[in-house]
PDB file of N, CA and C in Angstrom:
ATOM      1  N   UNK X   1     109.734 101.465 125.862  1.00 41.00           N
ATOM      2  CA  UNK X   1     109.244 102.061 124.642  1.00 41.00           C
ATOM      3  C   UNK X   1     108.058 102.962 124.964  1.00 41.00           C
ATOM      4  N   UNK X   2     107.881 103.965 124.158  1.00 42.00           N
ATOM      5  CA  UNK X   2     106.792 104.916 124.392  1.00 42.00           C
ATOM      6  C   UNK X   2     105.456 104.333 123.934  1.00 42.00           C
ATOM      7  N   UNK X   3     104.381 105.058 124.233  1.00 47.00           N
ATOM      8  CA  UNK X   3     103.053 104.634 123.819  1.00 47.00           C
ATOM      9  C   UNK X   3     102.914 104.620 122.303  1.00 47.00           C
ATOM     10  N   UNK X   4     103.737 105.335 121.597  1.00 62.00           N
ATOM     11  CA  UNK X   4     103.631 105.483 120.152  1.00 62.00           C
ATOM     12  C   UNK X   4     104.796 104.823 119.424  1.00 62.00           C
ATOM     13  N   UNK X   5     105.336 103.743 119.937  1.00 88.00           N
ATOM     14  CA  UNK X   5     106.512 103.161 119.307  1.00 88.00           C
ATOM     15  C   UNK X   5     106.132 102.133 118.240  1.00 88.00           C
ATOM     16  N   UNK X   6     107.072 101.961 117.346  1.00 93.00           N
ATOM     17  CA  UNK X   6     106.919 101.014 116.256  1.00 93.00           C
ATOM     18  C   UNK X   6     108.179 100.165 116.179  1.00 93.00           C
ATOM     19  N   UNK X   7     108.009  98.937 115.678  1.00 95.00           N
ATOM     20  CA  UNK X   7     109.128  98.026 115.500  1.00 95.00           C
ATOM     21  C   UNK X   7     109.005  97.392 114.123  1.00 95.00           C
ATOM     22  N   UNK X   8     110.113  96.825 113.672  1.00 96.00           N
ATOM     23  CA  UNK X   8     110.079  96.065 112.434  1.00 96.00           C
ATOM     24  C   UNK X   8     110.342  94.603 112.786  1.00 96.00           C
ATOM     25  N   UNK X   9     109.576  93.724 112.183  1.00 98.00           N
ATOM     26  CA  UNK X   9     109.718  92.296 112.443  1.00 98.00           C
ATOM     27  C   UNK X   9     110.977  91.785 111.741  1.00 98.00           C
ATOM     28  N   UNK X  10     111.849  91.140 112.491  1.00 98.00           N
ATOM     29  CA  UNK X  10     113.083  90.586 111.913  1.00 98.00           C
ATOM     30  C   UNK X  10     113.036  89.061 111.842  1.00 98.00           C
ATOM     31  N   UNK X  11     112.037  88.460 112.499  1.00 97.00           N
ATOM     32  CA  UNK X  11     111.872  87.008 112.483  1.00 97.00           C
ATOM     33  C   UNK X  11     110.424  86.678 112.823  1.00 97.00           C
ATOM     34  N   UNK X  12     109.872  85.701 112.119  1.00 97.00           N
ATOM     35  CA  UNK X  12     108.530  85.244 112.462  1.00 97.00           C
ATOM     36  C   UNK X  12     108.519  83.751 112.784  1.00 97.00           C
ATOM     37  N   UNK X  13     109.673  83.212 113.162  1.00 96.00           N
ATOM     38  CA  UNK X  13     109.792  81.797 113.503  1.00 96.00           C
ATOM     39  C   UNK X  13     108.746  81.402 114.540  1.00 96.00           C
ATOM     40  N   UNK X  14     107.906  80.450 114.184  1.00 96.00           N
ATOM     41  CA  UNK X  14     106.867  79.982 115.072  1.00 96.00           C
ATOM     42  C   UNK X  14     105.584  80.800 115.013  1.00 96.00           C
ATOM     43  N   UNK X  15     105.600  81.897 114.260  1.00 96.00           N
ATOM     44  CA  UNK X  15     104.430  82.779 114.178  1.00 96.00           C
ATOM     45  C   UNK X  15     104.183  83.221 112.732  1.00 96.00           C
ATOM     46  N   UNK X  16     104.300  82.295 111.779  1.00 96.00           N
ATOM     47  CA  UNK X  16     104.229  82.668 110.364  1.00 96.00           C
ATOM     48  C   UNK X  16     102.871  83.225 109.945  1.00 96.00           C
ATOM     49  N   UNK X  17     101.806  82.873 110.638  1.00 95.00           N
ATOM     50  CA  UNK X  17     100.486  83.395 110.310  1.00 95.00           C
ATOM     51  C   UNK X  17     100.281  84.772 110.934  1.00 95.00           C
ATOM     52  N   UNK X  18     100.936  85.027 112.060  1.00 96.00           N
ATOM     53  CA  UNK X  18     100.695  86.244 112.834  1.00 96.00           C
ATOM     54  C   UNK X  18     101.616  87.409 112.505  1.00 96.00           C
ATOM     55  N   UNK X  19     102.812  87.117 112.004  1.00 97.00           N
ATOM     56  CA  UNK X  19     103.811  88.168 111.764  1.00 97.00           C
ATOM     57  C   UNK X  19     104.438  88.010 110.387  1.00 97.00           C
ATOM     58  N   UNK X  20     104.769  89.142 109.776  1.00 97.00           N
ATOM     59  CA  UNK X  20     105.452  89.147 108.482  1.00 97.00           C
ATOM     60  C   UNK X  20     106.820  89.794 108.642  1.00 97.00           C
ATOM     61  N   UNK X  21     107.892  89.085 108.257  1.00 97.00           N
ATOM     62  CA  UNK X  21     109.220  89.699 108.327  1.00 97.00           C
ATOM     63  C   UNK X  21     109.273  90.981 107.495  1.00 97.00           C
ATOM     64  N   UNK X  22     110.022  91.953 107.978  1.00 96.00           N
ATOM     65  CA  UNK X  22     110.245  93.254 107.342  1.00 96.00           C
ATOM     66  C   UNK X  22     109.013  94.158 107.388  1.00 96.00           C
ATOM     67  N   UNK X  23     107.985  93.790 108.114  1.00 95.00           N
ATOM     68  CA  UNK X  23     106.798  94.629 108.238  1.00 95.00           C
ATOM     69  C   UNK X  23     106.874  95.428 109.538  1.00 95.00           C
ATOM     70  N   UNK X  24     106.336  96.649 109.498  1.00 93.00           N
ATOM     71  CA  UNK X  24     106.313  97.528 110.671  1.00 93.00           C
ATOM     72  C   UNK X  24     105.062  97.228 111.494  1.00 93.00           C
ATOM     73  N   UNK X  25     105.274  97.102 112.801  1.00 94.00           N
ATOM     74  CA  UNK X  25     104.166  96.836 113.732  1.00 94.00           C
ATOM     75  C   UNK X  25     104.141  97.882 114.832  1.00 94.00           C
ATOM     76  N   UNK X  26     102.945  98.158 115.303  1.00 92.00           N
ATOM     77  CA  UNK X  26     102.753  99.100 116.413  1.00 92.00           C
ATOM     78  C   UNK X  26     102.884  98.341 117.731  1.00 92.00           C
ATOM     79  N   UNK X  27     103.616  98.934 118.662  1.00 93.00           N
ATOM     80  CA  UNK X  27     103.797  98.363 119.990  1.00 93.00           C
ATOM     81  C   UNK X  27     102.789  99.004 120.937  1.00 93.00           C
ATOM     82  N   UNK X  28     102.152  98.178 121.745  1.00 92.00           N
ATOM     83  CA  UNK X  28     101.245  98.651 122.792  1.00 92.00           C
ATOM     84  C   UNK X  28     102.054  98.690 124.084  1.00 92.00           C
ATOM     85  N   UNK X  29     102.103  99.846 124.718  1.00 88.00           N
ATOM     86  CA  UNK X  29     102.888  99.994 125.948  1.00 88.00           C
ATOM     87  C   UNK X  29     102.389  99.024 127.009  1.00 88.00           C
ATOM     88  N   UNK X  30     103.328  98.282 127.589  1.00 87.00           N
ATOM     89  CA  UNK X  30     103.016  97.318 128.650  1.00 87.00           C
ATOM     90  C   UNK X  30     104.303  97.052 129.416  1.00 87.00           C
ATOM     91  N   UNK X  31     104.523  97.827 130.460  1.00 82.00           N
ATOM     92  CA  UNK X  31     105.772  97.728 131.228  1.00 82.00           C
ATOM     93  C   UNK X  31     105.972  96.352 131.852  1.00 82.00           C
ATOM     94  N   UNK X  32     104.902  95.671 132.216  1.00 86.00           N
ATOM     95  CA  UNK X  32     105.033  94.356 132.841  1.00 86.00           C
ATOM     96  C   UNK X  32     105.650  93.328 131.911  1.00 86.00           C
ATOM     97  N   UNK X  33     105.313  93.376 130.634  1.00 84.00           N
ATOM     98  CA  UNK X  33     105.854  92.399 129.694  1.00 84.00           C
ATOM     99  C   UNK X  33     107.272  92.742 129.273  1.00 84.00           C
ATOM    100  N   UNK X  34     107.605  94.021 129.212  1.00 77.00           N
ATOM    101  CA  UNK X  34     108.952  94.439 128.797  1.00 77.00           C
ATOM    102  C   UNK X  34     110.004  93.870 129.740  1.00 77.00           C
ATOM    103  N   UNK X  35     109.683  93.793 131.002  1.00 80.00           N
ATOM    104  CA  UNK X  35     110.616  93.258 131.997  1.00 80.00           C
ATOM    105  C   UNK X  35     110.906  91.786 131.728  1.00 80.00           C
ATOM    106  N   UNK X  36     109.952  91.084 131.149  1.00 89.00           N
ATOM    107  CA  UNK X  36     110.107  89.649 130.858  1.00 89.00           C
ATOM    108  C   UNK X  36     110.654  89.389 129.453  1.00 89.00           C
ATOM    109  N   UNK X  37     111.083  90.437 128.753  1.00 91.00           N
ATOM    110  CA  UNK X  37     111.638  90.259 127.420  1.00 91.00           C
ATOM    111  C   UNK X  37     110.600  90.044 126.339  1.00 91.00           C
ATOM    112  N   UNK X  38     109.392  90.567 126.575  1.00 94.00           N
ATOM    113  CA  UNK X  38     108.312  90.412 125.614  1.00 94.00           C
ATOM    114  C   UNK X  38     107.819  91.788 125.170  1.00 94.00           C
ATOM    115  N   UNK X  39     107.195  91.826 123.999  1.00 94.00           N
ATOM    116  CA  UNK X  39     106.550  93.033 123.488  1.00 94.00           C
ATOM    117  C   UNK X  39     105.094  92.722 123.204  1.00 94.00           C
ATOM    118  N   UNK X  40     104.237  93.672 123.477  1.00 95.00           N
ATOM    119  CA  UNK X  40     102.823  93.554 123.103  1.00 95.00           C
ATOM    120  C   UNK X  40     102.676  94.292 121.776  1.00 95.00           C
ATOM    121  N   UNK X  41     102.409  93.525 120.720  1.00 95.00           N
ATOM    122  CA  UNK X  41     102.390  94.044 119.356  1.00 95.00           C
ATOM    123  C   UNK X  41     101.028  93.788 118.723  1.00 95.00           C
ATOM    124  N   UNK X  42     100.538  94.753 117.964  1.00 95.00           N
ATOM    125  CA  UNK X  42      99.317  94.542 117.180  1.00 95.00           C
ATOM    126  C   UNK X  42      99.735  93.784 115.924  1.00 95.00           C
ATOM    127  N   UNK X  43      99.328  92.528 115.849  1.00 95.00           N
ATOM    128  CA  UNK X  43      99.792  91.657 114.771  1.00 95.00           C
ATOM    129  C   UNK X  43      98.806  91.613 113.604  1.00 95.00           C
ATOM    130  N   UNK X  44      98.945  90.622 112.735  1.00 94.00           N
ATOM    131  CA  UNK X  44      98.121  90.520 111.533  1.00 94.00           C
ATOM    132  C   UNK X  44      96.643  90.312 111.835  1.00 94.00           C
ATOM    133  N   UNK X  45      96.311  89.850 113.030  1.00 95.00           N
ATOM    134  CA  UNK X  45      94.908  89.658 113.395  1.00 95.00           C
ATOM    135  C   UNK X  45      94.227  90.983 113.730  1.00 95.00           C
ATOM    136  N   UNK X  46      95.037  92.032 113.946  1.00 93.00           N
ATOM    137  CA  UNK X  46      94.495  93.320 114.353  1.00 93.00           C
ATOM    138  C   UNK X  46      94.378  93.452 115.861  1.00 93.00           C
ATOM    139  N   UNK X  47      94.735  92.407 116.575  1.00 95.00           N
ATOM    140  CA  UNK X  47      94.700  92.386 118.039  1.00 95.00           C
ATOM    141  C   UNK X  47      96.126  92.439 118.564  1.00 95.00           C
ATOM    142  N   UNK X  48      96.267  92.796 119.853  1.00 95.00           N
ATOM    143  CA  UNK X  48      97.610  92.826 120.422  1.00 95.00           C
ATOM    144  C   UNK X  48      97.901  91.522 121.160  1.00 95.00           C
ATOM    145  N   UNK X  49      99.096  90.997 120.900  1.00 95.00           N
ATOM    146  CA  UNK X  49      99.564  89.754 121.513  1.00 95.00           C
ATOM    147  C   UNK X  49     101.017  89.926 121.928  1.00 95.00           C
ATOM    148  N   UNK X  50     101.457  89.049 122.799  1.00 95.00           N
ATOM    149  CA  UNK X  50     102.838  89.081 123.281  1.00 95.00           C
ATOM    150  C   UNK X  50     103.743  88.261 122.374  1.00 95.00           C
ATOM    151  N   UNK X  51     104.908  88.840 122.085  1.00 96.00           N
ATOM    152  CA  UNK X  51     105.935  88.164 121.305  1.00 96.00           C
ATOM    153  C   UNK X  51     107.288  88.455 121.933  1.00 96.00           C
ATOM    154  N   UNK X  52     108.262  87.561 121.730  1.00 96.00           N
ATOM    155  CA  UNK X  52     109.614  87.826 122.239  1.00 96.00           C
ATOM    156  C   UNK X  52     110.195  89.080 121.585  1.00 96.00           C
ATOM    157  N   UNK X  53     110.823  89.906 122.383  1.00 94.00           N
ATOM    158  CA  UNK X  53     111.419  91.156 121.886  1.00 94.00           C
ATOM    159  C   UNK X  53     112.478  90.875 120.820  1.00 94.00           C
ATOM    160  N   UNK X  54     113.107  89.704 120.865  1.00 96.00           N
ATOM    161  CA  UNK X  54     114.155  89.347 119.899  1.00 96.00           C
ATOM    162  C   UNK X  54     113.624  89.217 118.468  1.00 96.00           C
ATOM    163  N   UNK X  55     112.319  89.156 118.293  1.00 97.00           N
ATOM    164  CA  UNK X  55     111.731  89.028 116.958  1.00 97.00           C
ATOM    165  C   UNK X  55     111.579  90.369 116.251  1.00 97.00           C
ATOM    166  N   UNK X  56     111.940  91.457 116.961  1.00 97.00           N
ATOM    167  CA  UNK X  56     111.725  92.800 116.435  1.00 97.00           C
ATOM    168  C   UNK X  56     112.945  93.684 116.641  1.00 97.00           C
ATOM    169  N   UNK X  57     113.033  94.706 115.809  1.00 96.00           N
ATOM    170  CA  UNK X  57     114.050  95.751 115.984  1.00 96.00           C
ATOM    171  C   UNK X  57     113.315  97.082 116.091  1.00 96.00           C
ATOM    172  N   UNK X  58     113.684  97.909 117.080  1.00 93.00           N
ATOM    173  CA  UNK X  58     113.026  99.218 117.199  1.00 93.00           C
ATOM    174  C   UNK X  58     113.402 100.107 116.022  1.00 93.00           C
ATOM    175  N   UNK X  59     112.493 100.969 115.623  1.00 92.00           N
ATOM    176  CA  UNK X  59     112.768 101.900 114.527  1.00 92.00           C
ATOM    177  C   UNK X  59     112.296 103.292 114.922  1.00 92.00           C
ATOM    178  N   UNK X  60     112.948 104.286 114.367  1.00 89.00           N
ATOM    179  CA  UNK X  60     112.548 105.679 114.523  1.00 89.00           C
ATOM    180  C   UNK X  60     111.882 106.103 113.222  1.00 89.00           C
ATOM    181  N   UNK X  61     110.729 106.723 113.339  1.00 86.00           N
ATOM    182  CA  UNK X  61     109.989 107.171 112.163  1.00 86.00           C
ATOM    183  C   UNK X  61     109.919 108.681 112.116  1.00 86.00           C
ATOM    184  N   UNK X  62     109.895 109.210 110.914  1.00 87.00           N
ATOM    185  CA  UNK X  62     109.669 110.643 110.763  1.00 87.00           C
ATOM    186  C   UNK X  62     108.236 110.956 111.186  1.00 87.00           C
ATOM    187  N   UNK X  63     107.957 112.207 111.437  1.00 87.00           N
ATOM    188  CA  UNK X  63     106.607 112.607 111.831  1.00 87.00           C
ATOM    189  C   UNK X  63     105.594 112.253 110.738  1.00 87.00           C
ATOM    190  N   UNK X  64     105.969 112.450 109.484  1.00 90.00           N
ATOM    191  CA  UNK X  64     105.070 112.130 108.369  1.00 90.00           C
ATOM    192  C   UNK X  64     104.772 110.630 108.318  1.00 90.00           C
ATOM    193  N   UNK X  65     105.776 109.797 108.512  1.00 86.00           N
ATOM    194  CA  UNK X  65     105.566 108.347 108.509  1.00 86.00           C
ATOM    195  C   UNK X  65     104.709 107.924 109.688  1.00 86.00           C
ATOM    196  N   UNK X  66     104.954 108.508 110.851  1.00 81.00           N
ATOM    197  CA  UNK X  66     104.170 108.195 112.049  1.00 81.00           C
ATOM    198  C   UNK X  66     102.686 108.530 111.822  1.00 81.00           C
ATOM    199  N   UNK X  67     102.426 109.693 111.255  1.00 83.00           N
ATOM    200  CA  UNK X  67     101.043 110.108 110.970  1.00 83.00           C
ATOM    201  C   UNK X  67     100.395 109.154 109.970  1.00 83.00           C
ATOM    202  N   UNK X  68     101.141 108.779 108.923  1.00 85.00           N
ATOM    203  CA  UNK X  68     100.606 107.880 107.913  1.00 85.00           C
ATOM    204  C   UNK X  68     100.246 106.528 108.518  1.00 85.00           C
ATOM    205  N   UNK X  69     101.080 106.012 109.416  1.00 78.00           N
ATOM    206  CA  UNK X  69     100.792 104.732 110.047  1.00 78.00           C
ATOM    207  C   UNK X  69      99.593 104.828 110.985  1.00 78.00           C
ATOM    208  N   UNK X  70      99.452 105.937 111.673  1.00 73.00           N
ATOM    209  CA  UNK X  70      98.298 106.108 112.555  1.00 73.00           C
ATOM    210  C   UNK X  70      97.018 106.223 111.741  1.00 73.00           C
ATOM    211  N   UNK X  71      97.073 106.861 110.586  1.00 69.00           N
ATOM    212  CA  UNK X  71      95.886 106.991 109.737  1.00 69.00           C
ATOM    213  C   UNK X  71      95.488 105.647 109.143  1.00 69.00           C
ATOM    214  N   UNK X  72      96.476 104.782 108.899  1.00 68.00           N
ATOM    215  CA  UNK X  72      96.208 103.483 108.296  1.00 68.00           C
ATOM    216  C   UNK X  72      95.614 102.502 109.297  1.00 68.00           C
ATOM    217  N   UNK X  73      95.774 102.770 110.567  1.00 60.00           N
ATOM    218  CA  UNK X  73      95.302 101.811 111.589  1.00 60.00           C
ATOM    219  C   UNK X  73      93.818 101.907 111.827  1.00 60.00           C
TER     220      UNK X  73
END
């Protein structure tokens, strides 16, 4: 995934305080974790943590949506 990628949470099993299903999260690029099937995601705490990639689905955003999400962060 690129430095500017986003995912949508499809499951928060075991992480109900940290993740909200159907919410868009920003991915922090980390090639070392991707190899292990993990994603580094900025979660509800505002910090980045590792989660299983299976908990998310990649999404493509329009330029306007991408800008709006960057402004909100």
